[in-house]
Amino acid sequence: MKRVYSLLLVHTLLFLSVTFAQKPTISLEFINQELSDAAQQIQVLVEATPQDKFPKTFENGQQKYSNSDWWCSGFYPGTLLYLYEGLVDQRLLDEAKEKLIYLTKEKNNKGTHDLGFMLYCSFGNALRLTHDSTYKEVLLTGAESLASRYSDKHQVIKSWSWGSWNYAVIIDNMMNLEFLTEMSKLSGNPRYRTIAINHANTTIKNHFRKDYSSYHVVDYDKDTGEVFAKKTHQGAADESAWSRGQGWALYGYTMMYRETKHKSFLSQARHIAKYILNHPNLPEDLIPYWDFDMDKIPSSSKMYENRALRDVSAASLYASALLELAQYTKGSESRRFFTAAETIIKNLSKAPYKANYGENGGYILQHSVGALPGNSEVDVPLTYADYYYVEALIRYKRLLEGQPLTLGL
């Protein structure tokens, strides 16, 4: 038995040294303990959550829930499924399955671009882990609903249909493209993949500044398809770099390179990562302020008092994305990305970011910021911060065990 374990350890270290040209600094024991802690903590949230509701945040000592049509509805069951994957605890799978019953109807929701978050993070993980064919139908119907928001004229998927926007597209939308590329493989329909590639290419063209920071919102003319305006909705200013937005971009282009092997997507991801890691306002612990340009907020602004808040949800995204990006790069660049991901994981796994058991409403992490300009979800736990943190733990666990970091359907 000892010989088998020794051979496995040698294989794992060889795998990691070839992939990243450096040894890991986080042990499998550490990862398993964090997964165990997260599962214990989330049981507090499980017990507090009504059967037909979805956790959203915990604010001012009160639980905040959403209905299934809220963009975050897929993260809670997705987190349970990741924890089930890491711990093989049937209770976690059972709770996730129960929530999927109430989420199923969103497969027909054509009024949102967020079906990747809502359906792929939940039903996608469920199909991958259980191979239950009933989930396939939900996913394929949902992919068609998402594709209905694509415009050949604009070459992007429309994000918002509310307010005074003409044809608004947010950087967050990059995250929903994995849903389409996977459904293209699952269905054999190349249209979904084409839509994803076109959206990613148009976003490279219009969403980024010369330094590779991203605008939050690009508003297109609904008739001509030309860029109408470049704005923010959740960042400090139109020209600022909203931290979570940079995370959506980093993760999105890393994923699109994996799905297509297009070198332009890898180049974009590398540049975005360097923008983040080289930014003078990135704190030493690599948990970013909610906006990289927080120091430019004037004292007269209503945001000034909270300008130095961190955003743990952005950090979770960075960690998961950088682990993957390190696979696709070489030498010192790969080492830097991998080391940064490790640093974030270590720091998120302790105070002040990791909540004490039984506190924080049952959420794993604390100190995220939803939308400071609108005074919404300010310095609170957020369900997607937990999701991407647990995803990063699972990805690291796979690497330590010599498995592929990402697993398709």
Short mmCIF file of C-alpha atoms in Angstrom, two decimals:
data_model
loop_
_atom_site.label_atom_id
_atom_site.label_comp_id
_atom_site.label_asym_id
_atom_site.label_seq_id
_atom_site.Cartn_x
_atom_site.Cartn_y
_atom_site.Cartn_z
CA MET A 1 0.00 0.00 0.00
CA LYS A 2 2.85 2.36 0.86
CA ARG A 3 4.46 1.59 -2.51
CA VAL A 4 1.22 2.44 -4.34
CA TYR A 5 0.94 5.71 -2.42
CA SER A 6 4.58 6.55 -3.15
CA LEU A 7 4.12 5.89 -6.84
CA LEU A 8 1.00 8.06 -6.85
CA LEU A 9 2.85 10.89 -5.09
CA VAL A 10 5.74 10.67 -7.56
CA HIS A 11 3.32 10.70 -10.48
CA THR A 12 1.49 13.73 -9.07
CA LEU A 13 4.66 15.74 -8.45
CA LEU A 14 5.96 14.85 -11.91
CA PHE A 15 2.65 15.92 -13.45
CA LEU A 16 2.76 19.25 -11.64
CA SER A 17 6.43 19.89 -12.38
CA VAL A 18 5.88 19.27 -16.08
CA THR A 19 2.72 21.38 -16.15
CA PHE A 20 3.85 24.31 -14.04
CA ALA A 21 7.62 23.91 -13.71
CA GLN A 22 7.27 24.19 -9.93
CA LYS A 23 6.07 22.15 -7.00
CA PRO A 24 2.75 22.93 -5.32
CA THR A 25 2.84 24.68 -1.97
CA ILE A 26 -0.66 23.62 -0.88
CA SER A 27 -1.16 20.07 0.34
CA LEU A 28 -4.02 17.72 -0.43
CA GLU A 29 -4.70 17.61 3.31
CA PHE A 30 -5.19 21.40 3.33
CA ILE A 31 -7.55 21.30 0.34
CA ASN A 32 -9.62 18.47 1.82
CA GLN A 33 -9.89 20.32 5.13
CA GLU A 34 -11.10 23.48 3.40
CA LEU A 35 -13.68 21.48 1.46
CA SER A 36 -14.81 19.83 4.68
CA ASP A 37 -15.06 23.20 6.45
CA ALA A 38 -17.02 24.62 3.52
CA ALA A 39 -19.47 21.70 3.54
CA GLN A 40 -20.01 22.05 7.29
CA GLN A 41 -20.59 25.79 6.93
CA ILE A 42 -22.97 25.48 3.99
CA GLN A 43 -25.20 23.12 6.01
CA VAL A 44 -26.10 26.20 8.07
CA LEU A 45 -27.29 27.83 4.85
CA VAL A 46 -29.07 24.64 3.76
CA GLU A 47 -31.10 24.58 6.97
CA ALA A 48 -32.01 28.26 6.66
CA THR A 49 -33.09 28.21 3.01
CA PRO A 50 -36.78 27.75 2.07
CA GLN A 51 -37.42 24.86 -0.29
CA ASP A 52 -38.39 26.99 -3.29
CA LYS A 53 -35.91 29.84 -2.75
CA PHE A 54 -32.26 30.41 -3.64
CA PRO A 55 -29.64 31.99 -1.35
CA LYS A 56 -28.48 35.41 -2.46
CA THR A 57 -26.64 37.03 0.47
CA PHE A 58 -26.71 37.62 4.23
CA GLU A 59 -27.08 41.30 5.06
CA ASN A 60 -27.65 43.14 8.35
CA GLY A 61 -28.20 39.85 10.12
CA GLN A 62 -30.87 38.71 7.67
CA GLN A 63 -30.93 36.08 4.95
CA LYS A 64 -31.69 37.38 1.47
CA TYR A 65 -33.17 34.96 -1.04
CA SER A 66 -34.17 35.09 -4.68
CA ASN A 67 -36.53 33.27 -6.97
CA SER A 68 -35.20 30.98 -9.68
CA ASP A 69 -35.13 33.76 -12.29
CA TRP A 70 -32.43 35.76 -10.45
CA TRP A 71 -29.07 35.55 -12.23
CA CYS A 72 -27.37 33.93 -9.22
CA SER A 73 -29.81 31.04 -8.78
CA GLY A 74 -27.45 28.41 -10.20
CA PHE A 75 -24.51 29.12 -7.91
CA TYR A 76 -25.93 27.58 -4.72
CA PRO A 77 -26.74 24.17 -6.25
CA GLY A 78 -23.48 24.40 -8.19
CA THR A 79 -21.51 24.91 -4.97
CA LEU A 80 -23.25 21.93 -3.37
CA LEU A 81 -22.36 19.81 -6.40
CA TYR A 82 -18.69 20.84 -6.30
CA LEU A 83 -18.58 20.01 -2.59
CA TYR A 84 -20.20 16.66 -3.33
CA GLU A 85 -17.53 16.03 -5.95
CA GLY A 86 -14.78 16.76 -3.46
CA LEU A 87 -16.23 14.94 -0.45
CA VAL A 88 -18.71 12.37 -1.87
CA ASP A 89 -21.30 13.32 0.75
CA GLN A 90 -24.74 12.19 -0.42
CA ARG A 91 -26.48 14.91 1.59
CA LEU A 92 -24.90 17.55 -0.61
CA LEU A 93 -26.04 15.84 -3.80
CA ASP A 94 -29.56 15.37 -2.48
CA GLU A 95 -29.89 19.05 -1.55
CA ALA A 96 -28.56 20.12 -4.95
CA LYS A 97 -31.04 17.85 -6.74
CA GLU A 98 -33.89 19.29 -4.70
CA LYS A 99 -32.97 22.82 -5.78
CA LEU A 100 -32.69 21.79 -9.43
CA ILE A 101 -36.38 20.92 -9.42
CA TYR A 102 -37.24 24.58 -8.80
CA LEU A 103 -34.64 25.81 -11.30
CA THR A 104 -35.76 23.67 -14.24
CA LYS A 105 -38.30 26.16 -15.61
CA GLU A 106 -35.55 28.68 -16.33
CA LYS A 107 -34.59 26.62 -19.38
CA ASN A 108 -37.34 28.55 -21.18
CA ASN A 109 -36.23 31.98 -19.95
CA LYS A 110 -35.33 34.06 -23.01
CA GLY A 111 -35.31 37.29 -21.06
CA THR A 112 -31.80 36.94 -19.64
CA HIS A 113 -28.25 36.38 -20.89
CA ASP A 114 -27.28 34.74 -17.59
CA LEU A 115 -28.40 31.21 -18.40
CA GLY A 116 -24.81 30.01 -18.27
CA PHE A 117 -24.63 31.02 -14.61
CA MET A 118 -28.13 29.78 -13.90
CA LEU A 119 -28.10 26.46 -15.78
CA TYR A 120 -24.55 25.42 -16.65
CA CYS A 121 -23.13 25.97 -13.16
CA SER A 122 -25.99 23.87 -11.78
CA PHE A 123 -27.36 21.39 -14.31
CA GLY A 124 -24.02 21.22 -16.11
CA ASN A 125 -22.25 20.04 -12.97
CA ALA A 126 -25.19 17.73 -12.17
CA LEU A 127 -25.00 16.06 -15.59
CA ARG A 128 -21.22 15.71 -15.36
CA LEU A 129 -21.35 14.11 -11.92
CA THR A 130 -24.50 11.96 -12.14
CA HIS A 131 -24.88 11.29 -15.91
CA ASP A 132 -28.63 11.68 -15.44
CA SER A 133 -29.95 12.20 -18.98
CA THR A 134 -32.91 14.29 -17.78
CA TYR A 135 -30.49 17.14 -17.14
CA LYS A 136 -29.37 17.05 -20.78
CA GLU A 137 -32.79 18.18 -22.00
CA VAL A 138 -32.82 21.12 -19.59
CA LEU A 139 -29.39 22.23 -20.77
CA LEU A 140 -30.12 21.95 -24.48
CA THR A 141 -33.40 23.83 -24.16
CA GLY A 142 -31.63 26.49 -22.11
CA ALA A 143 -28.88 26.84 -24.73
CA GLU A 144 -31.50 27.54 -27.37
CA SER A 145 -33.06 30.16 -25.11
CA LEU A 146 -29.68 31.85 -24.65
CA ALA A 147 -28.91 31.71 -28.37
CA SER A 148 -32.17 33.55 -29.07
CA ARG A 149 -30.55 36.69 -27.64
CA TYR A 150 -27.78 36.67 -30.25
CA SER A 151 -27.85 39.15 -33.13
CA ASP A 152 -26.01 38.53 -36.40
CA LYS A 153 -25.88 42.29 -36.96
CA HIS A 154 -24.24 42.98 -33.59
CA GLN A 155 -22.25 39.70 -33.44
CA VAL A 156 -22.89 39.55 -29.67
CA ILE A 157 -25.47 38.25 -27.22
CA LYS A 158 -27.63 41.03 -25.78
CA SER A 159 -27.31 41.41 -22.02
CA TRP A 160 -29.91 43.79 -20.61
CA SER A 161 -33.40 44.51 -21.89
CA TRP A 162 -34.28 47.08 -19.25
CA GLY A 163 -33.71 50.79 -18.67
CA SER A 164 -32.53 53.24 -21.29
CA TRP A 165 -29.92 50.92 -22.83
CA ASN A 166 -30.02 50.42 -26.60
CA TYR A 167 -28.28 47.05 -27.01
CA ALA A 168 -26.22 46.62 -23.85
CA VAL A 169 -23.52 43.97 -23.54
CA ILE A 170 -21.64 43.51 -20.26
CA ILE A 171 -18.27 41.86 -19.77
CA ASP A 172 -19.99 39.35 -17.45
CA ASN A 173 -21.53 37.82 -20.56
CA MET A 174 -18.21 36.17 -21.42
CA MET A 175 -18.97 33.70 -18.64
CA ASN A 176 -22.06 32.36 -20.39
CA LEU A 177 -20.14 31.26 -23.48
CA GLU A 178 -18.91 28.04 -21.89
CA PHE A 179 -22.54 26.93 -21.74
CA LEU A 180 -22.85 27.38 -25.50
CA THR A 181 -19.56 25.70 -26.43
CA GLU A 182 -20.36 22.69 -24.26
CA MET A 183 -23.89 22.45 -25.65
CA SER A 184 -22.47 22.57 -29.16
CA LYS A 185 -20.45 19.46 -28.34
CA LEU A 186 -23.35 17.79 -26.54
CA SER A 187 -25.87 18.43 -29.33
CA GLY A 188 -23.66 18.41 -32.40
CA ASN A 189 -25.05 21.84 -33.31
CA PRO A 190 -22.15 24.08 -34.46
CA ARG A 191 -24.31 27.23 -34.20
CA TYR A 192 -23.83 27.53 -30.43
CA ARG A 193 -20.04 27.40 -30.78
CA THR A 194 -20.12 29.95 -33.60
CA ILE A 195 -22.18 32.34 -31.49
CA ALA A 196 -19.71 31.99 -28.60
CA ILE A 197 -16.69 32.66 -30.82
CA ASN A 198 -18.31 35.65 -32.51
CA HIS A 199 -19.29 37.13 -29.15
CA ALA A 200 -15.75 36.69 -27.79
CA ASN A 201 -14.18 38.26 -30.90
CA THR A 202 -16.54 41.25 -30.86
CA THR A 203 -15.87 41.74 -27.15
CA ILE A 204 -12.10 41.80 -27.75
CA LYS A 205 -12.68 44.48 -30.39
CA ASN A 206 -14.91 46.77 -28.36
CA HIS A 207 -14.69 46.07 -24.64
CA PHE A 208 -11.00 46.62 -23.87
CA ARG A 209 -8.71 49.59 -23.43
CA LYS A 210 -5.11 49.67 -24.62
CA ASP A 211 -3.89 48.46 -21.22
CA TYR A 212 -6.24 45.42 -21.48
CA SER A 213 -8.56 46.60 -18.74
CA SER A 214 -12.22 46.11 -19.58
CA TYR A 215 -15.19 48.40 -19.67
CA HIS A 216 -18.19 47.05 -17.82
CA VAL A 217 -20.88 47.90 -20.40
CA VAL A 218 -20.68 48.47 -24.13
CA ASP A 219 -23.95 49.83 -25.50
CA TYR A 220 -24.46 49.22 -29.21
CA ASP A 221 -26.81 51.05 -31.54
CA LYS A 222 -29.77 48.72 -31.85
CA ASP A 223 -30.21 49.49 -35.55
CA THR A 224 -26.69 49.80 -36.96
CA GLY A 225 -24.72 47.58 -34.58
CA GLU A 226 -22.12 50.32 -34.04
CA VAL A 227 -20.82 51.13 -30.55
CA PHE A 228 -23.07 53.75 -29.00
CA ALA A 229 -21.40 54.23 -25.59
CA LYS A 230 -19.01 52.63 -23.09
CA LYS A 231 -20.22 52.80 -19.50
CA THR A 232 -20.21 51.19 -16.09
CA HIS A 233 -23.06 50.05 -13.88
CA GLN A 234 -21.17 48.55 -10.95
CA GLY A 235 -17.74 50.15 -11.15
CA ALA A 236 -16.44 53.45 -9.77
CA ALA A 237 -16.62 55.29 -13.10
CA ASP A 238 -17.05 54.66 -16.80
CA GLU A 239 -13.27 54.68 -17.29
CA SER A 240 -12.40 52.72 -14.14
CA ALA A 241 -11.48 49.03 -13.96
CA TRP A 242 -14.17 47.30 -11.91
CA SER A 243 -12.38 44.39 -10.27
CA ARG A 244 -14.94 41.65 -10.76
CA GLY A 245 -15.34 42.73 -14.36
CA GLN A 246 -11.66 42.04 -14.92
CA GLY A 247 -12.26 38.62 -13.38
CA TRP A 248 -15.13 37.85 -15.75
CA ALA A 249 -12.83 38.77 -18.63
CA LEU A 250 -9.86 36.73 -17.36
CA TYR A 251 -11.94 33.64 -16.74
CA GLY A 252 -13.92 34.03 -19.96
CA TYR A 253 -10.97 34.23 -22.33
CA THR A 254 -9.04 31.49 -20.54
CA MET A 255 -12.08 29.26 -20.97
CA MET A 256 -12.57 30.25 -24.61
CA TYR A 257 -8.98 29.30 -25.37
CA ARG A 258 -9.60 25.90 -23.80
CA GLU A 259 -12.75 25.44 -25.86
CA THR A 260 -11.38 26.66 -29.22
CA LYS A 261 -7.55 26.73 -29.02
CA HIS A 262 -7.70 30.14 -30.75
CA LYS A 263 -4.41 31.87 -29.92
CA SER A 264 -6.06 35.30 -29.83
CA PHE A 265 -8.11 34.21 -26.81
CA LEU A 266 -5.01 32.95 -24.99
CA SER A 267 -3.20 36.20 -25.74
CA GLN A 268 -6.14 38.19 -24.38
CA ALA A 269 -6.27 36.12 -21.18
CA ARG A 270 -2.52 36.51 -20.61
CA HIS A 271 -2.68 40.28 -21.04
CA ILE A 272 -5.69 40.57 -18.70
CA ALA A 273 -3.88 38.50 -16.05
CA LYS A 274 -0.82 40.72 -16.27
CA TYR A 275 -2.97 43.84 -16.00
CA ILE A 276 -4.46 42.49 -12.77
CA LEU A 277 -1.25 41.20 -11.22
CA ASN A 278 0.86 44.20 -12.21
CA HIS A 279 -1.61 46.82 -11.06
CA PRO A 280 -0.09 49.12 -8.40
CA ASN A 281 -3.38 49.10 -6.47
CA LEU A 282 -3.53 45.32 -6.11
CA PRO A 283 -3.01 44.59 -2.38
CA GLU A 284 -0.16 42.37 -1.26
CA ASP A 285 -2.53 39.54 -0.35
CA LEU A 286 -3.97 39.67 -3.93
CA ILE A 287 -7.54 40.18 -2.70
CA PRO A 288 -8.47 43.21 -4.82
CA TYR A 289 -10.28 46.37 -3.89
CA TRP A 290 -13.72 46.37 -5.48
CA ASP A 291 -12.40 48.72 -8.19
CA PHE A 292 -8.78 49.10 -9.27
CA ASP A 293 -9.28 52.85 -9.59
CA MET A 294 -10.75 53.31 -6.11
CA ASP A 295 -8.05 55.87 -5.33
CA LYS A 296 -9.50 58.21 -7.97
CA ILE A 297 -12.90 58.48 -6.29
CA PRO A 298 -13.42 62.09 -5.16
CA SER A 299 -14.21 62.86 -1.53
CA SER A 300 -17.55 64.30 -2.62
CA SER A 301 -18.70 60.92 -3.93
CA LYS A 302 -21.19 58.79 -1.99
CA MET A 303 -18.77 55.89 -2.61
CA TYR A 304 -15.82 57.60 -0.97
CA GLU A 305 -16.35 56.19 2.53
CA ASN A 306 -16.35 52.62 1.20
CA ARG A 307 -13.75 53.09 -1.51
CA ALA A 308 -11.23 50.71 0.15
CA LEU A 309 -13.56 47.71 0.46
CA ARG A 310 -12.21 44.44 -0.90
CA ASP A 311 -14.15 42.17 -3.23
CA VAL A 312 -13.67 38.52 -2.37
CA SER A 313 -15.88 37.46 -5.29
CA ALA A 314 -13.33 38.93 -7.71
CA ALA A 315 -10.49 37.16 -5.90
CA SER A 316 -12.28 33.80 -6.14
CA LEU A 317 -12.65 34.29 -9.88
CA TYR A 318 -8.98 35.19 -10.24
CA ALA A 319 -7.87 32.08 -8.34
CA SER A 320 -9.88 29.65 -10.42
CA ALA A 321 -9.00 31.30 -13.73
CA LEU A 322 -5.28 31.65 -12.96
CA LEU A 323 -5.01 27.95 -12.08
CA GLU A 324 -6.29 27.12 -15.54
CA LEU A 325 -4.33 29.81 -17.35
CA ALA A 326 -1.12 28.48 -15.79
CA GLN A 327 -1.70 25.26 -17.73
CA TYR A 328 -1.67 27.06 -21.06
CA THR A 329 1.44 29.16 -20.45
CA LYS A 330 5.10 28.33 -19.91
CA GLY A 331 8.12 29.05 -17.76
CA SER A 332 8.14 32.05 -15.44
CA GLU A 333 4.75 33.23 -16.69
CA SER A 334 3.10 29.93 -15.82
CA ARG A 335 4.81 29.91 -12.43
CA ARG A 336 3.62 33.43 -11.72
CA PHE A 337 0.00 32.66 -12.53
CA PHE A 338 0.07 29.44 -10.52
CA THR A 339 1.74 31.07 -7.52
CA ALA A 340 -0.77 33.94 -7.58
CA ALA A 341 -3.65 31.44 -7.57
CA GLU A 342 -2.09 29.63 -4.61
CA THR A 343 -1.66 32.90 -2.71
CA ILE A 344 -5.30 33.81 -3.23
CA ILE A 345 -6.52 30.36 -2.17
CA LYS A 346 -4.42 30.48 1.00
CA ASN A 347 -5.62 33.96 1.91
CA LEU A 348 -9.28 33.26 1.21
CA SER A 349 -8.99 30.20 3.43
CA LYS A 350 -8.38 32.20 6.59
CA ALA A 351 -9.51 35.32 8.40
CA PRO A 352 -10.65 37.90 7.61
CA TYR A 353 -12.12 36.39 4.43
CA LYS A 354 -13.16 32.93 5.60
CA ALA A 355 -16.13 33.10 7.96
CA ASN A 356 -16.25 31.37 11.32
CA TYR A 357 -18.45 28.30 11.48
CA GLY A 358 -22.08 29.15 12.09
CA GLU A 359 -21.60 32.84 11.30
CA ASN A 360 -22.06 34.84 8.09
CA GLY A 361 -25.44 33.24 7.47
CA GLY A 362 -23.81 29.97 6.46
CA TYR A 363 -21.86 31.50 3.58
CA ILE A 364 -18.25 30.34 3.32
CA LEU A 365 -16.59 33.67 2.51
CA GLN A 366 -17.26 37.23 3.61
CA HIS A 367 -16.35 40.73 2.36
CA SER A 368 -17.66 40.89 -1.19
CA VAL A 369 -19.17 43.89 -2.97
CA GLY A 370 -22.08 43.57 -5.37
CA ALA A 371 -22.72 47.09 -6.71
CA LEU A 372 -21.32 49.92 -4.61
CA PRO A 373 -22.62 52.75 -6.85
CA GLY A 374 -26.16 51.55 -6.16
CA ASN A 375 -25.40 50.81 -2.48
CA SER A 376 -26.37 47.21 -3.18
CA GLU A 377 -24.74 44.20 -1.47
CA VAL A 378 -21.95 46.23 0.14
CA ASP A 379 -19.40 44.24 2.17
CA VAL A 380 -21.50 41.07 2.35
CA PRO A 381 -21.17 37.39 1.45
CA LEU A 382 -22.21 36.53 -2.08
CA THR A 383 -23.19 33.13 -3.42
CA TYR A 384 -20.92 33.36 -6.46
CA ALA A 385 -17.89 34.18 -4.32
CA ASP A 386 -18.41 30.83 -2.59
CA TYR A 387 -18.97 29.04 -5.91
CA TYR A 388 -15.70 30.11 -7.54
CA TYR A 389 -13.73 29.62 -4.33
CA VAL A 390 -14.93 26.01 -4.06
CA GLU A 391 -14.30 25.58 -7.78
CA ALA A 392 -10.70 26.71 -7.24
CA LEU A 393 -10.33 24.19 -4.40
CA ILE A 394 -11.71 21.40 -6.59
CA ARG A 395 -9.42 22.36 -9.45
CA TYR A 396 -6.39 22.33 -7.18
CA LYS A 397 -7.46 18.98 -5.75
CA ARG A 398 -7.67 17.52 -9.25
CA LEU A 399 -4.17 18.75 -10.02
CA LEU A 400 -2.76 17.21 -6.85
CA GLU A 401 -4.40 13.92 -7.77
CA GLY A 402 -3.03 14.01 -11.31
CA GLN A 403 -6.43 14.61 -12.94
CA PRO A 404 -7.38 17.14 -15.63
CA LEU A 405 -8.09 20.52 -14.08
CA THR A 406 -11.31 20.98 -16.06
CA LEU A 407 -13.80 18.31 -17.01
CA GLY A 408 -16.30 18.75 -19.83
CA LEU A 409 -19.62 17.01 -20.20
#
